[in-house]
Amino acid sequence: GRWWSVDAKAGGGGSGGSIDVQAASLRGAGLVAARGGNGFYSGGYKSGSGGGGRMAVRAPAGISAEVDLQVQGGTASTACAGSSGTVFTSTDATGERIEVRNAGATSSVTPWPADAPSTLALAVIGTHARVAINDTAVLMGARVRIHETAELSPLRAFNGTLPESEARLVRIRARQIDLYGKVVAPGPNSTVSIGADVVNMKRV
């Protein structure tokens, strides 16, 4: 969707919706999408694009690799990109997974889901995603992966509820962490706390 201003200067993109799929299995080569709408540019005015939606797919017998699950935020070359969406999947073979991802453009900030289970098999901050986590929350799973184009920061570093001099905290707990992207601790009193058996890193 798109919102138009009263004087028709520029319209913002609508956010993606919510999709909940429950089936024995999900097969084939189809597309399931909850994408944000693109912003608009007119007469020197820019509007924001819509954030990606939220998707949950529960299919005990499996999800075909050819099924394309899309939750990216809207983007336009002349407008601000929308935030990444989230995908929750659950199968007997892979367990429960959450991925925050965008496609092809750095997104606005997405809060890590407050209702994310602590028993995730895999938590992913994926391609071009910028994720912020609350001080009281923990990014937790058997395995945590932060893509090389992704970024994780404290939530209050973005929403301005704390001055830069105040403490901010990012906590990650997993058996294995693939830390290929950025984990940012802005300000002198910010802390990144990582607990894992194995941490794999890559220079970016």
PDB file of N, CA, C and O in Angstrom, residues 3-11:
ATOM      1  N   TRP A   3       0.662   5.578   1.149  1.00  0.00           N
ATOM      2  CA  TRP A   3      -0.044   6.704   1.736  1.00  0.00           C
ATOM      3  C   TRP A   3       0.310   7.953   0.965  1.00  0.00           C
ATOM      4  O   TRP A   3       1.462   8.207   0.652  1.00  0.00           O
ATOM      5  N   TRP A   4      -0.693   8.757   0.646  1.00  0.00           N
ATOM      6  CA  TRP A   4      -0.461  10.000  -0.088  1.00  0.00           C
ATOM      7  C   TRP A   4      -0.670  11.187   0.833  1.00  0.00           C
ATOM      8  O   TRP A   4      -1.642  11.260   1.570  1.00  0.00           O
ATOM      9  N   SER A   5       0.260  12.137   0.792  1.00  0.00           N
ATOM     10  CA  SER A   5       0.114  13.340   1.594  1.00  0.00           C
ATOM     11  C   SER A   5      -1.003  14.203   1.024  1.00  0.00           C
ATOM     12  O   SER A   5      -1.401  14.062  -0.128  1.00  0.00           O
ATOM     13  N   VAL A   6      -1.495  15.125   1.851  1.00  0.00           N
ATOM     14  CA  VAL A   6      -2.625  15.956   1.446  1.00  0.00           C
ATOM     15  C   VAL A   6      -2.302  16.776   0.208  1.00  0.00           C
ATOM     16  O   VAL A   6      -3.132  16.938  -0.688  1.00  0.00           O
ATOM     17  N   ASP A   7      -1.064  17.274   0.138  1.00  0.00           N
ATOM     18  CA  ASP A   7      -0.713  18.095  -1.018  1.00  0.00           C
ATOM     19  C   ASP A   7      -0.063  17.272  -2.125  1.00  0.00           C
ATOM     20  O   ASP A   7       0.515  17.815  -3.056  1.00  0.00           O
ATOM     21  N   ALA A   8      -0.156  15.941  -2.026  1.00  0.00           N
ATOM     22  CA  ALA A   8       0.290  15.018  -3.084  1.00  0.00           C
ATOM     23  C   ALA A   8       1.770  15.156  -3.404  1.00  0.00           C
ATOM     24  O   ALA A   8       2.187  14.935  -4.523  1.00  0.00           O
ATOM     25  N   LYS A   9       2.577  15.507  -2.390  1.00  0.00           N
ATOM     26  CA  LYS A   9       4.004  15.643  -2.646  1.00  0.00           C
ATOM     27  C   LYS A   9       4.692  14.283  -2.724  1.00  0.00           C
ATOM     28  O   LYS A   9       5.500  14.036  -3.601  1.00  0.00           O
ATOM     29  N   ALA A  10       4.417  13.414  -1.762  1.00  0.00           N
ATOM     30  CA  ALA A  10       5.083  12.114  -1.744  1.00  0.00           C
ATOM     31  C   ALA A  10       4.288  11.154  -0.877  1.00  0.00           C
ATOM     32  O   ALA A  10       3.694  11.561   0.116  1.00  0.00           O
ATOM     33  N   GLY A  11       4.286   9.887  -1.245  1.00  0.00           N
ATOM     34  CA  GLY A  11       3.526   8.886  -0.505  1.00  0.00           C
ATOM     35  C   GLY A  11       4.430   7.835   0.091  1.00  0.00           C
ATOM     36  O   GLY A  11       5.365   7.364  -0.551  1.00  0.00           O
TER      37      GLY A  11
END
